[in-house]
Short mmCIF file of C-alpha atoms and ligand atoms in Angstrom, two decimals:
data_model
loop_
_atom_site.label_atom_id
_atom_site.label_comp_id
_atom_site.label_asym_id
_atom_site.label_seq_id
_atom_site.Cartn_x
_atom_site.Cartn_y
_atom_site.Cartn_z
CA MET D 10 129.58 174.89 202.41
CA LYS D 11 128.97 172.98 204.88
CA LYS D 12 127.35 169.88 204.90
CA ARG D 13 122.94 169.80 206.05
CA ILE D 14 122.05 167.19 208.26
CA LEU D 15 118.23 166.99 208.81
CA THR D 16 116.59 165.28 212.03
CA TRP D 17 113.88 165.53 214.31
CA LEU D 18 112.56 164.62 217.02
CA GLN D 19 108.53 162.31 217.77
CA ALA D 20 105.96 164.52 219.91
CA THR D 21 104.04 161.00 219.93
CA SER D 22 104.64 161.50 224.23
CA ASP D 23 105.87 163.35 227.40
CA GLN D 24 108.26 161.47 228.63
CA LEU D 25 111.10 159.59 227.28
CA HIS D 26 112.15 155.90 228.18
CA ILE D 27 115.26 154.28 228.58
CA GLY D 28 114.65 152.95 225.20
CA ASN D 29 113.80 155.77 222.97
CA TYR D 30 117.31 157.36 224.68
CA PHE D 31 120.05 154.78 223.78
CA GLY D 32 117.82 153.60 220.11
CA SER D 33 116.78 157.09 219.18
CA ILE D 34 117.63 160.17 221.42
CA LYS D 35 121.69 159.26 222.10
CA SER D 36 122.39 158.07 218.35
CA MET D 37 121.60 161.77 217.40
CA LEU D 38 124.11 162.97 220.06
CA ASP D 39 126.34 160.69 218.26
CA LEU D 40 125.72 162.61 215.00
CA SER D 41 126.68 165.72 216.00
CA ASN D 42 130.72 163.40 216.61
CA GLU D 43 130.18 162.05 213.90
CA PHE D 44 129.69 165.01 211.68
CA GLU D 45 131.25 167.45 213.34
CA ASP D 46 131.89 169.93 210.65
CA ALA D 47 128.05 169.67 209.24
CA GLU D 48 125.23 171.23 210.25
CA ILE D 49 122.39 169.73 211.70
CA PHE D 50 118.33 170.74 211.61
CA LEU D 51 116.44 169.11 214.07
CA PHE D 52 112.72 169.76 213.98
CA THR D 53 109.88 168.61 216.70
CA ALA D 54 107.43 166.23 214.40
CA ILE D 55 105.07 168.55 215.86
CA MET D 56 103.43 168.89 212.70
CA HIS D 57 103.38 165.49 211.86
CA THR D 58 101.92 164.24 215.72
CA TYR D 59 99.16 166.43 214.60
CA THR D 60 97.81 164.23 211.56
CA TRP D 61 96.30 162.17 215.39
CA ILE D 62 96.56 163.86 217.83
CA HIS D 63 94.10 166.27 217.85
CA ASP D 64 94.15 167.79 221.38
CA TRP D 65 96.29 171.09 222.20
CA ASN D 66 96.84 170.50 225.28
CA VAL D 67 98.45 167.15 224.95
CA LEU D 68 100.59 168.16 222.01
CA LYS D 69 101.58 171.67 223.82
CA THR D 70 102.97 169.72 226.33
CA ASN D 71 104.09 166.69 224.24
CA VAL D 72 106.42 168.54 222.20
CA MET D 73 107.90 170.72 225.71
CA ASN D 74 108.31 168.08 227.25
CA SER D 75 109.47 165.81 224.35
CA LEU D 76 112.45 169.17 224.00
CA LYS D 77 114.25 169.95 227.43
CA LEU D 78 114.15 165.90 227.96
CA PHE D 79 116.61 166.09 224.80
CA LEU D 80 118.52 169.00 226.49
CA ALA D 81 118.56 167.75 229.48
CA CYS D 82 120.22 164.51 227.35
CA GLY D 83 122.83 166.88 226.60
CA ALA D 84 122.40 168.26 223.37
CA ASP D 85 124.40 171.04 222.90
CA PRO D 86 121.83 173.89 221.01
CA ASN D 87 124.73 175.14 219.31
CA LYS D 88 125.00 172.09 217.94
CA PHE D 89 121.47 171.33 217.14
CA ILE D 90 119.68 174.42 214.91
CA ILE D 91 116.27 172.83 217.60
CA TYR D 92 113.13 174.46 215.43
CA ASN D 93 109.20 174.06 215.50
CA PRO D 94 108.39 173.57 211.80
CA ALA D 95 105.03 174.99 212.37
CA ASP D 96 106.57 178.22 212.84
CA ILE D 97 108.05 178.27 209.22
CA ALA D 98 105.12 178.90 207.06
CA GLY D 99 107.47 177.21 203.98
CA HIS D 100 106.39 173.20 205.28
CA ALA D 101 102.51 173.45 204.89
CA GLN D 102 103.22 175.99 201.10
CA LEU D 103 106.01 173.55 199.89
CA THR D 104 103.32 171.05 201.35
CA TRP D 105 99.99 171.94 199.37
CA VAL D 106 102.55 172.72 195.82
CA LEU D 107 104.22 169.43 196.82
CA THR D 108 100.47 167.87 196.76
CA CYS D 109 99.25 168.96 193.07
CA LEU D 110 102.27 167.31 191.91
CA THR D 111 101.92 163.39 193.69
CA ILE D 112 99.34 160.99 192.23
CA MET D 113 97.97 159.56 194.78
CA TRP D 114 98.13 156.10 193.76
CA THR D 115 101.91 157.01 195.08
CA MET D 116 100.33 157.85 198.80
CA GLU D 117 98.48 154.93 198.32
CA ARG D 118 102.05 152.66 197.73
CA MET D 119 103.96 154.24 201.43
CA HIS D 120 104.18 152.64 204.59
CA SER D 121 102.20 155.95 206.98
CA TYR D 122 99.48 154.53 205.66
CA LYS D 123 99.79 150.78 204.77
CA ASP D 124 100.37 150.49 208.74
CA ALA D 125 97.51 153.18 209.30
CA LEU D 126 94.87 150.58 207.32
CA THR D 127 96.20 147.76 210.29
CA LYS D 128 95.02 149.85 212.21
CA TRP D 129 92.42 151.35 211.34
CA LYS D 130 89.29 151.26 208.98
CA ALA D 131 89.95 153.35 205.41
CA TRP D 132 87.05 155.88 207.03
CA GLU D 133 88.65 156.54 210.50
CA ILE D 134 92.18 157.58 209.02
CA TRP D 135 93.09 161.56 208.00
CA VAL D 136 93.75 162.50 204.66
CA GLY D 137 96.42 163.86 207.15
CA THR D 138 97.76 160.12 207.68
CA PHE D 139 97.42 159.53 204.28
CA CYS D 140 100.19 162.50 202.99
CA TYR D 141 102.12 162.32 205.71
CA PRO D 142 105.41 161.47 202.99
CA ILE D 143 104.32 164.69 201.47
CA LEU D 144 104.90 167.44 204.65
CA MET D 145 107.90 164.91 204.85
CA ALA D 146 109.06 165.67 201.79
CA SER D 147 108.90 169.15 202.69
CA ASP D 148 110.53 169.29 205.70
CA ILE D 149 113.96 167.60 203.96
CA LEU D 150 113.25 169.71 200.37
CA LEU D 151 112.94 172.84 201.76
CA TYR D 152 116.46 173.26 203.08
CA ASP D 153 118.66 171.30 200.74
CA ALA D 154 118.98 168.80 202.88
CA ASP D 155 122.19 166.88 202.39
CA LEU D 156 122.13 163.53 203.95
CA VAL D 157 118.41 162.18 205.99
CA PRO D 158 119.22 159.48 208.85
CA VAL D 159 116.54 157.73 209.21
CA TRP D 160 115.92 153.95 210.25
CA ARG D 161 115.10 151.65 207.36
CA ASP D 162 110.74 152.08 207.90
CA GLN D 163 111.53 156.00 206.89
CA LYS D 164 113.48 154.55 204.48
CA GLN D 165 110.82 154.39 201.81
CA HIS D 166 108.93 158.30 202.28
CA VAL D 167 113.10 159.31 202.32
CA GLU D 168 112.66 157.50 198.70
CA TYR D 169 109.53 159.30 197.79
CA ALA D 170 111.00 162.18 198.44
CA ARG D 171 114.05 161.75 196.07
CA ASP D 172 111.85 161.15 193.67
CA ILE D 173 109.49 164.31 193.73
CA ALA D 174 112.45 166.42 194.25
CA GLN D 175 113.92 164.70 190.56
CA LYS D 176 110.44 165.43 189.21
CA PHE D 177 110.50 169.06 189.80
CA ASN D 178 113.81 169.60 188.73
CA ASN D 179 112.77 168.04 185.45
CA GLN D 180 109.47 170.16 185.07
CA TYR D 181 110.87 172.98 186.62
CA TRP D 182 115.12 173.43 186.22
CA GLU D 183 116.73 172.54 189.33
CA THR D 184 115.23 173.51 192.37
CA PHE D 185 116.06 171.21 194.99
CA LYS D 186 119.02 169.17 195.95
CA VAL D 187 117.98 166.07 196.36
CA PRO D 188 118.89 164.09 199.61
CA GLY D 189 120.98 161.26 200.64
CA VAL D 190 119.71 158.29 202.39
CA TYR D 191 121.38 157.24 205.21
CA ILE D 192 120.32 154.37 207.14
CA ARG D 193 121.13 153.97 210.84
CA ASP D 194 120.85 150.21 210.80
CA GLU D 195 123.31 150.20 213.97
CA VAL D 196 121.18 151.26 216.77
CA SER D 197 119.95 148.44 218.89
CA VAL D 198 116.79 147.79 220.48
CA VAL D 199 116.85 148.57 223.97
CA PRO D 200 114.65 144.80 225.63
CA TRP D 201 112.86 144.59 229.01
CA THR D 202 112.98 141.43 230.16
CA ASP D 203 109.07 139.92 228.98
CA GLY D 204 110.89 139.69 225.74
CA ARG D 205 109.35 142.15 223.74
CA LYS D 206 111.20 146.19 223.83
CA MET D 207 110.82 148.63 226.19
CA SER D 208 107.94 150.21 224.42
CA LYS D 209 105.21 152.60 226.23
CA SER D 210 102.83 150.51 224.44
CA TYR D 211 103.98 147.98 226.44
CA ASN D 212 104.31 149.15 229.70
CA ASN D 213 107.24 147.71 230.62
CA TYR D 214 109.90 151.04 230.81
CA ILE D 215 111.63 153.31 232.73
CA TRP D 216 111.08 157.13 232.21
CA LEU D 217 114.05 159.30 232.52
CA LEU D 218 112.68 161.08 234.45
CA ASP D 219 111.44 158.30 237.07
CA ASP D 220 112.00 158.33 240.41
CA GLU D 221 114.83 156.01 242.04
CA LYS D 222 111.11 153.72 244.39
CA THR D 223 109.86 152.99 240.44
CA VAL D 224 113.38 152.19 239.23
CA LEU D 225 113.97 149.80 242.63
CA LYS D 226 110.45 148.26 241.60
CA ARG D 227 111.01 147.43 237.69
CA VAL D 228 114.57 146.49 238.57
CA LYS D 229 113.74 144.04 241.39
CA GLN D 230 110.73 142.35 239.35
CA ILE D 231 113.03 141.15 236.54
CA PRO D 232 113.25 137.90 236.63
CA THR D 233 115.84 135.82 236.23
CA SER D 234 116.76 131.41 236.55
CA THR D 235 117.00 129.34 239.80
CA GLN D 236 120.46 128.58 239.44
CA THR D 237 122.29 128.99 242.18
CA VAL D 238 124.79 131.76 243.55
CA GLU D 239 127.87 129.24 243.40
CA GLU D 240 127.12 127.77 239.95
CA SER D 241 128.34 129.74 236.86
CA LYS D 242 126.10 131.43 234.60
CA ASN D 243 125.93 133.01 230.63
CA PRO D 244 125.40 136.45 231.32
CA ASP D 245 123.95 136.94 227.49
CA GLU D 246 121.54 134.93 229.13
CA CYS D 247 120.71 136.70 232.16
CA ASN D 248 117.69 139.58 231.82
CA VAL D 249 119.58 141.36 234.13
CA TYR D 250 123.09 141.47 232.00
CA LYS D 251 120.57 142.50 229.07
CA ILE D 252 119.74 145.45 230.16
CA LEU D 253 123.30 145.83 233.00
CA LYS D 254 124.77 146.47 229.25
CA LEU D 255 123.65 149.21 227.77
CA PHE D 256 125.68 151.06 230.55
CA LEU D 257 129.05 149.65 230.88
CA ASN D 258 132.18 150.88 229.66
CA ASP D 259 133.86 148.13 228.29
CA LYS D 260 136.36 146.90 231.12
CA GLU D 261 133.44 147.21 233.44
CA ASN D 262 131.58 144.50 231.04
CA GLN D 263 134.33 143.22 230.55
CA GLU D 264 134.91 142.35 234.45
CA ILE D 265 131.14 142.10 234.93
CA ARG D 266 131.25 138.95 232.09
CA ASN D 267 134.21 137.44 234.51
CA ARG D 268 132.27 137.56 237.10
CA TYR D 269 129.14 135.61 235.70
CA GLU D 270 131.44 132.77 234.59
CA THR D 271 133.37 132.35 236.84
CA GLY D 272 130.51 132.17 239.76
CA TRP D 273 129.55 133.42 242.56
CA LEU D 274 127.66 136.16 241.73
CA SER D 275 124.32 136.43 243.41
CA TYR D 276 121.40 138.43 241.39
CA LYS D 277 120.96 140.37 244.08
CA GLU D 278 124.34 141.80 243.71
CA VAL D 279 123.90 142.10 239.92
CA LYS D 280 120.20 143.43 240.44
CA ASP D 281 122.36 146.76 243.05
CA TYR D 282 124.30 146.91 240.24
CA LEU D 283 122.35 147.43 237.84
CA TYR D 284 119.93 150.48 240.28
CA GLU D 285 123.87 152.15 241.10
CA LYS D 286 123.91 152.54 237.04
CA ILE D 287 120.55 153.14 236.22
CA ILE D 288 120.46 155.80 238.91
CA THR D 289 123.84 157.71 237.66
CA PHE D 290 122.91 157.86 234.85
CA LEU D 291 119.42 159.52 235.14
CA LYS D 292 120.48 161.99 237.99
CA PRO D 293 122.15 164.41 236.38
CA ILE D 294 119.14 164.26 233.06
CA GLN D 295 116.48 164.98 235.88
CA GLU D 296 118.84 167.40 237.40
CA LYS D 297 118.65 169.69 234.20
CA TYR D 298 115.65 168.82 232.69
CA ASN D 299 114.16 170.32 236.20
CA GLN D 300 116.79 174.04 235.33
CA ILE D 301 115.50 174.07 231.71
CA SER D 302 112.36 176.35 231.46
CA ASP D 303 109.78 176.54 229.22
CA LYS D 304 110.52 180.70 228.55
CA GLU D 305 114.30 178.66 227.36
CA VAL D 306 113.05 176.32 225.33
CA LEU D 307 110.69 179.31 223.96
CA ASP D 308 113.57 181.82 223.01
CA LEU D 309 115.37 178.65 221.62
CA LEU D 310 112.33 178.11 218.94
CA GLU D 311 111.97 181.64 218.97
CA LYS D 312 115.42 182.58 217.54
CA ASN D 313 116.31 179.55 215.25
CA ALA D 314 112.91 179.93 213.94
CA LYS D 315 114.45 183.47 212.42
CA ILE D 316 116.83 181.75 210.34
CA VAL D 317 115.65 178.77 209.40
CA ASN D 318 112.17 180.65 208.02
CA GLU D 319 115.23 182.82 205.81
CA ILE D 320 116.35 179.92 204.49
CA SER D 321 113.12 178.38 203.71
CA ASN D 322 111.95 181.91 202.67
CA LYS D 323 113.43 182.11 199.87
CA LYS D 324 113.21 178.90 198.94
CA ILE D 325 109.60 179.05 198.18
CA GLU D 326 110.11 182.31 197.07
CA GLU D 327 112.20 180.61 193.78
CA ILE D 328 109.18 177.60 193.92
CA TYR D 329 106.72 180.01 193.53
CA LYS D 330 108.05 182.44 191.10
CA LYS D 331 108.89 179.03 189.30
CA ILE D 332 105.46 177.25 189.08
CA GLY D 333 103.40 180.57 188.55
CA PHE D 334 102.37 181.25 192.49
CA LYS D 335 104.15 184.81 191.99
CA LEU D 336 102.61 187.03 189.96
P1 ADP C 8 107.27 153.44 222.07
O1 ADP C 8 107.58 152.41 221.69
O2 ADP C 8 107.91 153.49 223.18
O3 ADP C 8 106.45 153.68 221.78
P2 ADP C 8 108.22 154.87 220.44
O4 ADP C 8 107.33 154.61 219.23
O5 ADP C 8 107.63 156.92 219.98
O6 ADP C 8 108.50 154.35 220.86
O7 ADP C 8 109.86 155.75 219.16
C1 ADP C 8 110.33 156.53 219.85
C2 ADP C 8 112.32 156.89 219.09
O8 ADP C 8 112.93 155.58 219.73
C3 ADP C 8 111.95 155.77 218.22
O9 ADP C 8 113.55 155.92 217.65
C4 ADP C 8 112.47 154.26 218.35
O10 ADP C 8 113.19 153.88 217.23
C5 ADP C 8 113.20 154.81 219.10
N1 ADP C 8 113.03 153.92 220.37
C6 ADP C 8 111.97 152.99 220.78
N2 ADP C 8 111.28 151.92 222.07
C7 ADP C 8 112.95 151.73 221.67
C8 ADP C 8 113.39 150.12 221.84
N3 ADP C 8 113.20 150.07 223.18
N4 ADP C 8 114.85 150.42 222.12
C9 ADP C 8 115.52 150.99 220.89
N5 ADP C 8 115.60 152.03 220.39
C10 ADP C 8 113.58 152.08 220.28
N1 LIG C 9 108.07 160.07 210.03
C1 LIG C 9 109.52 160.25 210.92
C2 LIG C 9 109.09 159.11 212.17
O1 LIG C 9 108.03 158.83 211.81
C3 LIG C 9 109.71 161.44 211.32
C4 LIG C 9 109.21 162.01 210.36
C5 LIG C 9 108.95 163.71 209.85
C6 LIG C 9 111.08 162.89 209.26
N2 LIG C 9 109.65 164.53 208.98
C7 LIG C 9 110.67 164.12 208.66
C8 LIG C 9 112.24 161.89 209.38
C9 LIG C 9 111.62 164.09 207.60
C10 LIG C 9 113.20 162.25 208.28
C11 LIG C 9 113.24 163.27 207.76
O2 LIG C 9 109.71 158.35 212.29
#
């Protein structure tokens, strides 16, 4: 049997920036190479985003655009089974069952709720946010996922999924596969030159769909030191290099590092190089994005919903029988 890996695509924005690409999209694309023989289930986090975005127009646009961008970045729809959990009744059905088997105190300790408490008052927090890890556990357990690659901030949530699976298995006999957690620590944070990570919250991003003029403006704004052209420079201290290196292969990286160290490399030259690299990177993504229609995405989701629903319905049937919902 093929190993099943479960991953997701955020639906928190209608755009993705270069930081999202290198920190998230690329590592998903790498997954499909790393686990060549595995089956990769990838869902859009629409039900999760609904915990705080209740505007249907925003929600729909976010999901549609992020899926198109994911495909435009080179995701092969034959390698990733991309689906919308809202098309699969099992996510909500299992969430209710697990909600009834989870003590409130367990949710009170979860990062999702604790984070929400740092941003809002308790009376401003939706119950959906409070119970978010239960929905997450359902996303995982419904499909007997073998492996769930997450960043460290999600570790506690996957551990809850493991705990509740074990608890259910003990109470109702073997039903769920206890998923393995795979912590993705190796992802580097894409910086911007204000010393913070590139983020839509800091307004310091380059969107994957930005035009040449906008990219040029961003690159020109990068602050550089007052060192003169002829001086030898340390590339690791240069703001332009910190971003440029993301786009270089080993040979190009070594060459430019040598040029920094030898001297006679102007910041203008290195900024032009960065600009060229970013444009060369963005162009094929943008071309592909413009070719993908809404219908293409909807057809793909519909096709995959059939595959995924079959697995999910079987699981729900088994669970409903065991807990006594099926008369
Ligand atoms: P933002 O900070 O722009 O709001 P999100 O929080 O929506 O981005 O992040 C979506 C995904 O992209 C997450 O997996 C996150 O780790 C990754 N990501 C976001 N910004 C960066 C960055 N600057 N460098 C690396 N990864 C990033
Ligand atoms: N909570 C995850 C995040 O915000 C997204 C997510 C939802 C998820 N369901 C999941 C991750 C199931 C792993 C498994 O980043």
